[in-house]
């Protein structure tokens, strides 16, 4: 059975550290603690005094002063790992934690998972090819030597880097290593940890290299594990649930996040607010429990991105300078059917094809599988279609040899509507206003990954008002954009009212418009 040695890096909250260590060891596991030497010595004395009698707790032999982005974090981790390897010969796994982490599953669940998977859990993506680094310097982290901390000595940090660049002092990565990058929160098997420690003793050149890299806690273990362990024995993921904001800061969880956290496919979560006492108590009790069955929905990160993105303008396609394309042509008319329920719009457009013989395309800017003719590759991806949207539309007009074209578009794409409205061609829009039941919105949330089949009802109930408001917000944005030629049909309206809007939108006789408005089950889900 798995026995876990938790590697606990911490620098504050002595009472929380004591509680964490007692909770983890009570379940039969071990804890190795490194307490930052920058922290108050009285806090460390309090921790040592409380935990010294516990045989399942060990302290790193040396306390190091740690700084974010520095080698000191890796060195502190190695100190704690070495202490754990020596003190706990029965430990089968070593799991990195911070003082802000809390378990979101039971110890029973964690041990069973590790027993099933004969593998190491560590994010390890190719440093140069992946897009794991979202902002800031990239190759410069490795090829230049970093002696100063960017947060504390910004001028010296960048001055030193520019001086090395000017003098041609860029260095090579160790030839036999493929540098990897990923989260510092890993869980490794004992033989992997022992292989890493042995590698550190043998390869002083690699140790010298990483000592002067920037943010080595995101590259050191990730690279060495990939170098030492067969690929089939590595799970490129972390078992600790964490979310980062757009500004690179970790999201903090509070008392009302319990249901969300326990439904994620992770063992721990970071980071828990120090004031979330109720959450900590509930999660602590959960870790000690037995026989608990967990329903995994795993929608946490997608849900966070959705909720935090609601206040932005141009949410589906962020505001940007659109690539300038030439006009579609003054003599052409583009007809856009705007509808959140894609199946309703497709049903309507199919009937328009039958009644008018106009060429029509479904959600070409939203659905990659939309059938399109071969246009030389410009149609191959959603990104290309959006970037070259006017060229794409011109080619579609030419392909069908028609001066009128009908397309479907999602209400979120106001940016695209405004862009086509600025063209010399005639643009007319038809907004299809549908009714949205709670069941439909729940299904929508599951289809787009905001919820899963096993999402707790409490999470769903909190999510529903936001999704409903989001649909209304998109409709309001279309109206506020003051787009020309905007017409509207409604699920709650009668055939006569809707046929008037359809006739004006399509430029067809009222009889043909009424035939379209009478489409059987037009608004059905």
Coordinates of C-alpha atoms in Angstrom, one line a residue:
X1 CA 0.0 0.0 0.0
X2 CA 1.2 3.5 -0.8
X3 CA 2.8 5.5 2.0
X4 CA 3.3 9.1 1.2
X5 CA 6.1 11.4 2.5
X6 CA 4.8 14.9 2.1
X7 CA 7.5 17.5 1.3
X8 CA 6.1 20.6 3.0
X9 CA 7.7 24.0 2.0
X10 CA 6.4 26.8 4.2
X11 CA 7.3 30.2 5.6
X12 CA 4.3 31.3 7.8
X13 CA 1.2 30.3 9.8
X14 CA 2.9 28.0 12.4
X15 CA -0.5 26.8 13.7
X16 CA -1.6 25.9 10.2
X17 CA 1.6 23.9 9.6
X18 CA 1.2 22.0 12.8
X19 CA -2.4 21.1 12.0
X20 CA -1.4 20.1 8.5
X21 CA 1.4 17.8 9.7
X22 CA -0.8 16.2 12.4
X23 CA -3.6 15.7 9.9
X24 CA -1.4 14.0 7.3
X25 CA 0.5 11.8 9.7
X26 CA -2.7 10.7 11.5
X27 CA -3.6 8.9 8.3
X28 CA -0.4 6.9 8.4
X29 CA 1.8 9.1 6.1
X30 CA 4.9 11.2 6.8
X31 CA 5.9 14.8 6.6
X32 CA 9.3 16.5 5.9
X33 CA 9.3 20.2 6.7
X34 CA 11.5 23.0 5.4
X35 CA 10.6 26.3 7.1
X36 CA 12.1 29.4 5.4
X37 CA 15.1 30.8 7.2
X38 CA 13.7 34.3 6.4
X39 CA 10.7 33.6 8.7
X40 CA 10.7 34.4 12.4
X41 CA 12.7 32.0 14.4
X42 CA 10.0 32.0 17.1
X43 CA 7.5 30.6 14.6
X44 CA 9.9 27.8 13.7
X45 CA 10.5 27.0 17.4
X46 CA 6.8 26.8 17.9
X47 CA 6.5 24.3 15.0
X48 CA 9.5 22.2 16.2
X49 CA 8.3 22.1 19.8
X50 CA 4.8 20.9 18.8
X51 CA 5.9 18.3 16.2
X52 CA 9.3 17.0 17.6
X53 CA 7.6 14.2 19.5
X54 CA 5.9 12.9 16.3
X55 CA 8.0 10.2 14.8
X56 CA 6.4 10.7 11.4
X57 CA 7.7 14.2 11.1
X58 CA 11.2 15.2 10.1
X59 CA 12.8 18.6 9.5
X60 CA 15.3 19.6 6.8
X61 CA 18.8 19.6 8.2
X62 CA 19.4 23.2 7.0
X63 CA 17.0 26.0 6.8
X64 CA 17.7 28.2 3.7
X65 CA 16.6 31.7 2.9
X66 CA 14.2 31.3 0.0
X67 CA 13.3 33.8 -2.7
X68 CA 10.7 33.5 -5.4
X69 CA 12.3 32.5 -8.8
X70 CA 15.6 31.6 -7.1
X71 CA 17.6 28.3 -6.9
X72 CA 17.0 28.5 -3.1
X73 CA 13.5 27.0 -3.6
X74 CA 15.0 23.9 -5.3
X75 CA 17.8 23.7 -2.8
X76 CA 15.2 23.8 0.1
X77 CA 13.2 21.1 -1.6
X78 CA 16.2 18.9 -2.0
X79 CA 17.0 19.4 1.7
X80 CA 13.5 18.3 2.7
X81 CA 13.5 15.4 0.2
X82 CA 16.9 14.1 1.5
X83 CA 15.7 14.2 5.0
X84 CA 12.5 12.3 4.1
X85 CA 14.4 9.6 2.2
X86 CA 16.7 9.0 5.1
X87 CA 14.0 9.1 7.8
X88 CA 11.2 7.2 6.2
X89 CA 12.4 4.0 4.5
X90 CA 8.8 2.8 4.1
X91 CA 7.7 5.8 2.1
X92 CA 6.7 4.8 -1.4
X93 CA 5.9 8.3 -2.8
X94 CA 7.0 11.9 -2.2
X95 CA 4.5 14.6 -2.7
X96 CA 5.3 18.4 -2.8
X97 CA 3.1 20.7 -0.8
X98 CA 3.0 24.2 0.4
X99 CA 1.6 25.5 3.7
X100 CA -1.4 26.9 1.7
X101 CA -2.4 23.4 0.4
X102 CA -5.3 21.3 1.7
X103 CA -6.4 17.8 0.8
X104 CA -9.6 17.6 -1.3
X105 CA -9.9 13.8 -1.2
X106 CA -9.6 11.3 1.6
X107 CA -6.3 9.6 2.4
X108 CA -8.0 6.3 1.5
X109 CA -8.7 7.7 -2.0
X110 CA -5.2 9.1 -2.4
X111 CA -3.5 5.8 -1.4
X112 CA -5.8 3.8 -3.8
X113 CA -5.0 6.1 -6.7
X114 CA -1.2 5.8 -6.2
X115 CA -1.5 2.1 -5.8
X116 CA -3.3 1.8 -9.1
X117 CA -0.9 4.0 -11.1
X118 CA 2.7 2.9 -11.3
X119 CA 3.9 6.3 -12.4
X120 CA 5.3 9.7 -11.5
X121 CA 2.9 12.7 -11.6
X122 CA 4.8 15.8 -12.8
X123 CA 4.1 18.4 -15.4
X124 CA 6.9 18.2 -17.9
X125 CA 6.4 20.0 -21.2
X126 CA 9.1 20.9 -23.8
X127 CA 10.6 24.2 -22.6
X128 CA 11.2 25.6 -26.1
X129 CA 8.2 24.1 -28.1
X130 CA 5.4 24.4 -25.6
X131 CA 3.4 27.6 -24.7
X132 CA 3.5 26.9 -21.0
X133 CA 5.2 30.3 -20.3
X134 CA 2.5 32.9 -21.1
X135 CA 4.3 36.1 -20.3
X136 CA 7.8 37.4 -19.6
X137 CA 11.2 36.1 -20.7
X138 CA 11.6 32.6 -22.0
X139 CA 14.9 31.4 -23.5
X140 CA 16.6 34.0 -21.4
X141 CA 15.7 32.0 -18.3
X142 CA 18.3 29.4 -19.4
X143 CA 20.9 30.9 -21.7
X144 CA 22.0 33.7 -19.3
X145 CA 23.2 33.5 -15.8
X146 CA 20.9 35.1 -13.1
X147 CA 22.5 36.2 -9.9
X148 CA 19.9 38.8 -9.0
X149 CA 16.2 38.5 -8.1
X150 CA 13.9 40.2 -10.6
X151 CA 11.4 41.1 -7.9
X152 CA 13.8 42.7 -5.6
X153 CA 16.5 44.0 -7.9
X154 CA 14.8 44.6 -11.3
X155 CA 17.4 47.0 -12.5
X156 CA 20.3 44.6 -11.7
X157 CA 18.4 41.6 -13.0
X158 CA 17.7 43.1 -16.5
X159 CA 21.0 45.1 -16.6
X160 CA 23.0 41.9 -16.0
X161 CA 21.0 40.0 -18.6
X162 CA 21.6 42.8 -21.2
X163 CA 25.3 43.0 -20.4
X164 CA 25.7 39.2 -21.0
X165 CA 23.8 39.6 -24.3
X166 CA 26.0 42.4 -25.4
X167 CA 29.2 40.5 -24.5
X168 CA 28.0 37.3 -26.2
X169 CA 28.0 35.3 -23.0
X170 CA 24.9 33.2 -23.8
X171 CA 25.6 29.6 -22.6
X172 CA 24.6 26.2 -23.9
X173 CA 22.1 23.9 -22.3
X174 CA 23.7 20.6 -21.1
X175 CA 23.9 18.6 -24.3
X176 CA 22.2 15.4 -23.0
X177 CA 19.2 17.2 -21.4
X178 CA 16.0 18.2 -23.0
X179 CA 14.8 21.0 -20.8
X180 CA 11.2 20.6 -19.6
X181 CA 8.9 23.0 -17.8
X182 CA 5.8 22.6 -15.5
X183 CA 4.3 23.1 -12.1
X184 CA 6.5 22.6 -9.1
X185 CA 3.8 20.6 -7.3
X186 CA 4.7 17.0 -8.1
X187 CA 4.3 13.5 -6.7
X188 CA 7.2 11.1 -7.4
X189 CA 7.9 7.5 -6.6
X190 CA 10.7 6.5 -4.2
X191 CA 13.0 5.1 -6.9
X192 CA 12.5 8.3 -9.0
X193 CA 13.4 10.5 -6.0
X194 CA 16.5 8.4 -5.2
X195 CA 17.6 8.5 -8.9
X196 CA 17.3 12.3 -8.8
X197 CA 19.3 12.6 -5.7
X198 CA 22.0 10.3 -7.1
X199 CA 22.0 12.4 -10.4
X200 CA 22.6 15.5 -8.3
X201 CA 25.7 14.0 -6.7
X202 CA 27.1 12.8 -10.1
X203 CA 26.3 15.7 -12.3
X204 CA 27.8 18.8 -10.8
X205 CA 27.8 20.5 -14.2
X206 CA 24.0 20.2 -14.3
X207 CA 23.7 21.6 -10.8
X208 CA 25.9 24.6 -11.7
X209 CA 23.7 25.2 -14.7
X210 CA 20.4 25.2 -12.8
X211 CA 21.8 27.3 -9.9
X212 CA 21.9 30.4 -12.1
X213 CA 18.7 29.7 -14.2
X214 CA 15.7 31.8 -13.5
X215 CA 12.7 30.1 -11.8
X216 CA 14.4 26.7 -11.7
X217 CA 11.6 25.2 -9.5
X218 CA 9.6 25.0 -12.8
X219 CA 12.4 23.3 -14.8
X220 CA 14.8 21.3 -12.5
X221 CA 12.7 18.3 -11.3
X222 CA 10.7 18.4 -14.5
X223 CA 13.8 18.0 -16.7
X224 CA 15.5 15.4 -14.5
X225 CA 12.5 13.2 -14.1
X226 CA 12.0 13.2 -17.9
X227 CA 15.7 12.4 -18.3
X228 CA 15.7 9.5 -15.8
X229 CA 12.3 7.9 -16.1
X230 CA 10.7 6.1 -19.2
X231 CA 8.0 8.2 -20.8
X232 CA 5.3 5.6 -20.2
X233 CA 5.9 5.9 -16.5
X234 CA 5.2 9.6 -16.4
X235 CA 1.8 11.2 -16.1
X236 CA 2.3 14.8 -17.4
X237 CA 0.0 16.4 -14.8
X238 CA 0.0 17.6 -11.2
X239 CA -2.2 16.0 -8.5
X240 CA -2.6 19.5 -6.9
X241 CA -5.5 21.6 -8.2
X242 CA -4.5 25.2 -8.8
X243 CA -5.7 28.0 -11.0
X244 CA -3.8 31.1 -12.1
X245 CA -5.3 34.5 -13.0
X246 CA -4.4 36.4 -16.1
X247 CA -1.8 38.2 -14.0
X248 CA 0.0 35.0 -13.1
X249 CA -1.3 34.9 -9.5
X250 CA -2.8 31.8 -7.9
X251 CA -6.5 31.9 -7.2
X252 CA -7.4 31.7 -3.5
X253 CA -10.2 29.4 -2.4
X254 CA -12.7 30.3 0.4
X255 CA -15.4 28.6 2.5
X256 CA -18.0 28.4 -0.2
X257 CA -15.7 26.5 -2.6
X258 CA -16.0 23.1 -0.8
X259 CA -18.3 21.4 -3.3
X260 CA -16.3 22.7 -6.3
X261 CA -13.0 21.5 -4.9
X262 CA -14.0 18.0 -3.9
X263 CA -15.5 17.4 -7.4
X264 CA -12.1 18.0 -9.1
X265 CA -9.9 15.2 -10.3
X266 CA -7.0 16.1 -7.9
X267 CA -5.8 15.1 -4.4
X268 CA -4.9 18.5 -3.0
X269 CA -5.8 22.2 -3.8
X270 CA -3.8 25.3 -3.6
X271 CA -4.2 27.9 -2.3
X272 CA -6.7 28.0 0.6
X273 CA -7.3 31.3 2.3
X274 CA -6.0 31.5 5.8
X275 CA -9.4 32.9 6.8
X276 CA -11.3 29.9 5.4
X277 CA -11.5 28.1 8.7
X278 CA -14.7 26.3 7.9
X279 CA -13.3 25.0 4.6
X280 CA -10.1 23.9 6.3
X281 CA -12.1 22.0 9.0
X282 CA -14.3 20.3 6.4
X283 CA -11.4 19.3 4.2
X284 CA -9.4 18.1 7.2
X285 CA -12.3 15.9 8.3
X286 CA -12.7 14.6 4.7
X287 CA -9.0 13.5 4.6
X288 CA -9.5 11.3 7.7
X289 CA -12.8 9.8 6.5
X290 CA -13.3 6.3 5.0
X291 CA -15.7 4.9 2.5
X292 CA -16.4 8.2 0.8
X293 CA -17.4 8.1 -2.9
X294 CA -16.4 11.1 -5.0
X295 CA -18.3 12.3 -8.1
X296 CA -15.7 13.8 -10.4
X297 CA -16.9 16.6 -12.7
X298 CA -13.6 18.4 -13.1
X299 CA -15.0 21.7 -14.5
X300 CA -13.1 24.0 -12.1
X301 CA -10.7 25.7 -14.5
X302 CA -13.1 26.1 -17.3
X303 CA -15.7 27.5 -14.8
X304 CA -13.2 30.0 -13.5
X305 CA -12.2 31.2 -17.0
X306 CA -15.9 31.6 -17.9
X307 CA -16.9 33.5 -14.7
X308 CA -13.9 35.9 -14.7
X309 CA -14.3 36.6 -18.4
X310 CA -17.9 38.0 -18.2
X311 CA -17.0 41.6 -17.7
X312 CA -14.7 41.9 -20.8
X313 CA -15.7 43.4 -24.1
X314 CA -15.0 41.1 -27.0
X315 CA -15.0 38.0 -24.8
X316 CA -15.0 35.3 -27.5
X317 CA -12.4 37.0 -29.6
X318 CA -10.4 39.5 -27.5
X319 CA -10.2 43.0 -28.9
X320 CA -7.4 43.3 -31.4
X321 CA -6.4 45.1 -34.6
X322 CA -8.2 43.1 -37.3
X323 CA -6.2 42.3 -40.3
X324 CA -7.3 44.7 -43.1
X325 CA -9.0 43.0 -46.0
X326 CA -10.4 44.5 -49.1
X327 CA -14.2 45.0 -49.5
X328 CA -16.7 42.2 -50.2
X329 CA -18.1 44.5 -52.9
X330 CA -20.8 47.1 -53.0
X331 CA -23.1 44.9 -55.0
X332 CA -23.2 42.1 -52.5
X333 CA -25.5 41.4 -49.6
X334 CA -24.4 39.4 -46.5
X335 CA -27.2 38.0 -44.4
X336 CA -26.3 36.9 -40.8
X337 CA -28.5 34.7 -38.7
X338 CA -27.7 35.3 -35.1
X339 CA -28.7 32.6 -32.6
X340 CA -27.3 31.0 -29.4
X341 CA -29.2 27.8 -30.1
X342 CA -27.2 26.5 -33.0
X343 CA -29.7 23.7 -33.9
X344 CA -32.5 26.3 -34.2
X345 CA -30.4 28.5 -36.6
X346 CA -29.4 25.5 -38.7
X347 CA -33.1 24.4 -38.9
X348 CA -34.1 27.9 -40.0
X349 CA -31.3 28.2 -42.5
X350 CA -32.1 24.8 -44.1
X351 CA -35.7 26.0 -44.6
X352 CA -34.4 29.3 -46.1
X353 CA -32.3 27.2 -48.6
X354 CA -35.4 25.3 -49.6
X355 CA -37.7 28.3 -50.0
X356 CA -35.2 30.8 -51.6
X357 CA -32.5 28.7 -53.1
X358 CA -30.0 31.1 -51.6
X359 CA -26.5 29.7 -50.7
X360 CA -26.1 29.4 -46.9
X361 CA -23.4 28.3 -44.5
X362 CA -23.8 27.3 -40.9
X363 CA -21.5 28.5 -38.1
X364 CA -18.3 28.9 -40.1
X365 CA -16.6 31.1 -37.5
X366 CA -17.7 28.9 -34.5
X367 CA -17.8 25.3 -35.6
X368 CA -14.7 23.8 -37.1
X369 CA -16.7 20.9 -38.7
X370 CA -19.0 23.3 -40.7
X371 CA -19.0 21.9 -44.3
X372 CA -17.1 24.3 -46.6
X373 CA -15.7 24.0 -50.1
X374 CA -12.0 23.7 -50.7
X375 CA -10.8 27.2 -50.9
X376 CA -7.0 26.6 -50.9
X377 CA -6.7 26.0 -47.2
X378 CA -8.1 29.3 -45.9
X379 CA -11.1 27.4 -44.7
X380 CA -9.1 24.7 -42.8
X381 CA -9.1 26.2 -39.3
X382 CA -11.3 28.5 -37.3
X383 CA -8.3 30.7 -36.7
X384 CA -7.6 31.1 -40.4
X385 CA -11.3 31.7 -41.2
X386 CA -11.5 34.5 -38.6
X387 CA -8.2 36.1 -39.5
X388 CA -9.0 36.2 -43.2
X389 CA -12.8 36.5 -42.8
X390 CA -13.3 39.1 -45.6
X391 CA -11.2 37.1 -48.1
X392 CA -13.0 33.9 -47.0
X393 CA -16.4 35.6 -47.6
X394 CA -15.4 36.9 -51.0
X395 CA -14.3 33.5 -52.0
X396 CA -17.6 32.0 -50.9
X397 CA -19.6 34.6 -52.9
X398 CA -17.4 33.7 -55.9
X399 CA -17.7 29.9 -55.3
X400 CA -21.5 30.1 -55.4
X401 CA -21.5 32.8 -58.1
X402 CA -24.1 34.7 -56.0
X403 CA -24.4 38.3 -54.8
X404 CA -26.3 37.1 -51.7
X405 CA -25.0 34.8 -49.0
X406 CA -26.6 33.6 -45.7
X407 CA -24.3 32.6 -42.7
X408 CA -25.0 31.7 -39.1
X409 CA -23.1 33.4 -36.3
X410 CA -23.0 33.1 -32.5
X411 CA -24.2 36.2 -30.6
X412 CA -20.9 36.5 -28.8
X413 CA -19.2 37.5 -32.1
X414 CA -20.2 41.1 -32.0
X415 CA -16.7 42.1 -33.2
X416 CA -17.2 40.2 -36.4
X417 CA -20.6 41.7 -37.0
X418 CA -19.2 45.2 -36.5
X419 CA -16.3 44.4 -38.9
X420 CA -18.6 43.3 -41.7
X421 CA -20.9 46.3 -40.9
X422 CA -18.0 48.6 -41.8
X423 CA -17.7 47.0 -45.2
X424 CA -19.1 48.5 -48.4
X425 CA -21.3 45.4 -48.9
X426 CA -24.9 45.4 -47.6
X427 CA -25.2 43.7 -44.2
X428 CA -28.5 42.5 -42.7
X429 CA -28.8 40.7 -39.5
X430 CA -31.6 38.5 -38.1
X431 CA -31.5 37.8 -34.3
X432 CA -33.4 34.7 -33.3
X433 CA -34.6 35.1 -29.8
X434 CA -35.2 31.7 -28.1
X435 CA -36.5 30.7 -24.7
X436 CA -34.0 29.1 -22.4
X437 CA -35.1 26.6 -19.8
X438 CA -32.9 25.6 -16.8
X439 CA -32.5 22.1 -18.3
X440 CA -31.2 23.6 -21.6
X441 CA -28.8 25.9 -19.8
X442 CA -27.5 23.0 -17.7
X443 CA -27.0 21.0 -20.9
X444 CA -25.2 23.9 -22.4
X445 CA -22.9 24.2 -19.4
X446 CA -22.0 20.5 -19.7
X447 CA -21.4 20.7 -23.5
X448 CA -18.9 23.6 -23.1
X449 CA -17.2 22.1 -20.1
X450 CA -18.5 24.5 -17.4
X451 CA -20.1 21.5 -15.6
X452 CA -20.0 17.8 -15.7
X453 CA -22.5 15.0 -15.3
X454 CA -21.5 14.7 -11.7
X455 CA -21.3 18.4 -10.8
X456 CA -22.9 19.1 -7.4
X457 CA -26.3 20.7 -7.5
X458 CA -25.0 23.6 -5.4
X459 CA -22.4 24.4 -8.2
X460 CA -25.1 24.2 -10.9
X461 CA -27.5 26.4 -8.9
X462 CA -24.8 29.1 -8.6
X463 CA -23.9 28.8 -12.2
X464 CA -27.3 29.1 -13.8
X465 CA -28.0 32.8 -13.1
X466 CA -24.6 33.7 -14.6
X467 CA -25.2 31.7 -17.8
X468 CA -28.7 33.1 -18.2
X469 CA -27.4 36.7 -17.7
X470 CA -24.6 36.0 -20.1
X471 CA -27.1 35.1 -22.9
X472 CA -29.0 38.3 -22.2
X473 CA -25.8 40.3 -22.1
X474 CA -24.8 39.1 -25.5
X475 CA -28.2 40.1 -26.9
X476 CA -27.9 43.6 -25.3
X477 CA -24.5 44.1 -26.8
X478 CA -25.8 43.5 -30.3
X479 CA -28.5 46.1 -29.7
X480 CA -26.0 48.5 -28.1
X481 CA -23.7 48.1 -31.1
X482 CA -26.4 50.0 -33.2
X483 CA -25.8 47.7 -36.2
X484 CA -27.7 48.5 -39.4
X485 CA -30.3 46.3 -40.8
X486 CA -31.0 44.4 -37.6
X487 CA -34.2 42.3 -37.6
X488 CA -35.6 39.9 -35.0
X489 CA -37.8 36.9 -34.7
X490 CA -39.0 35.5 -31.3
X491 CA -40.0 32.1 -30.1
X492 CA -42.8 33.8 -28.2
X493 CA -44.1 35.6 -31.3
X494 CA -46.7 34.4 -33.8
X495 CA -46.1 33.4 -37.4
X496 CA -47.4 36.7 -38.8
X497 CA -45.1 38.8 -36.7
X498 CA -42.0 36.6 -37.4
X499 CA -42.8 36.5 -41.2
X500 CA -42.6 40.3 -41.4
X501 CA -39.1 40.3 -40.0
X502 CA -38.1 37.4 -42.2
X503 CA -39.4 39.1 -45.4
X504 CA -37.4 42.3 -44.6
X505 CA -34.3 40.3 -43.7
X506 CA -34.3 38.1 -46.8
X507 CA -35.9 40.5 -49.2
X508 CA -38.6 38.0 -50.2
X509 CA -42.4 38.1 -50.6
X510 CA -44.5 37.7 -47.5
X511 CA -45.9 34.3 -48.7
X512 CA -42.4 32.8 -48.8
X513 CA -41.5 34.4 -45.5
X514 CA -44.7 32.9 -43.9
X515 CA -43.7 29.4 -45.2
X516 CA -40.3 29.8 -43.4
X517 CA -41.9 31.1 -40.2
X518 CA -44.2 28.0 -40.2
X519 CA -41.3 25.6 -40.2
X520 CA -42.4 22.7 -38.0
X521 CA -40.7 22.5 -34.6
X522 CA -38.5 25.5 -35.5
X523 CA -37.7 26.4 -31.9
X524 CA -37.8 22.9 -30.4
X525 CA -34.8 21.6 -28.5

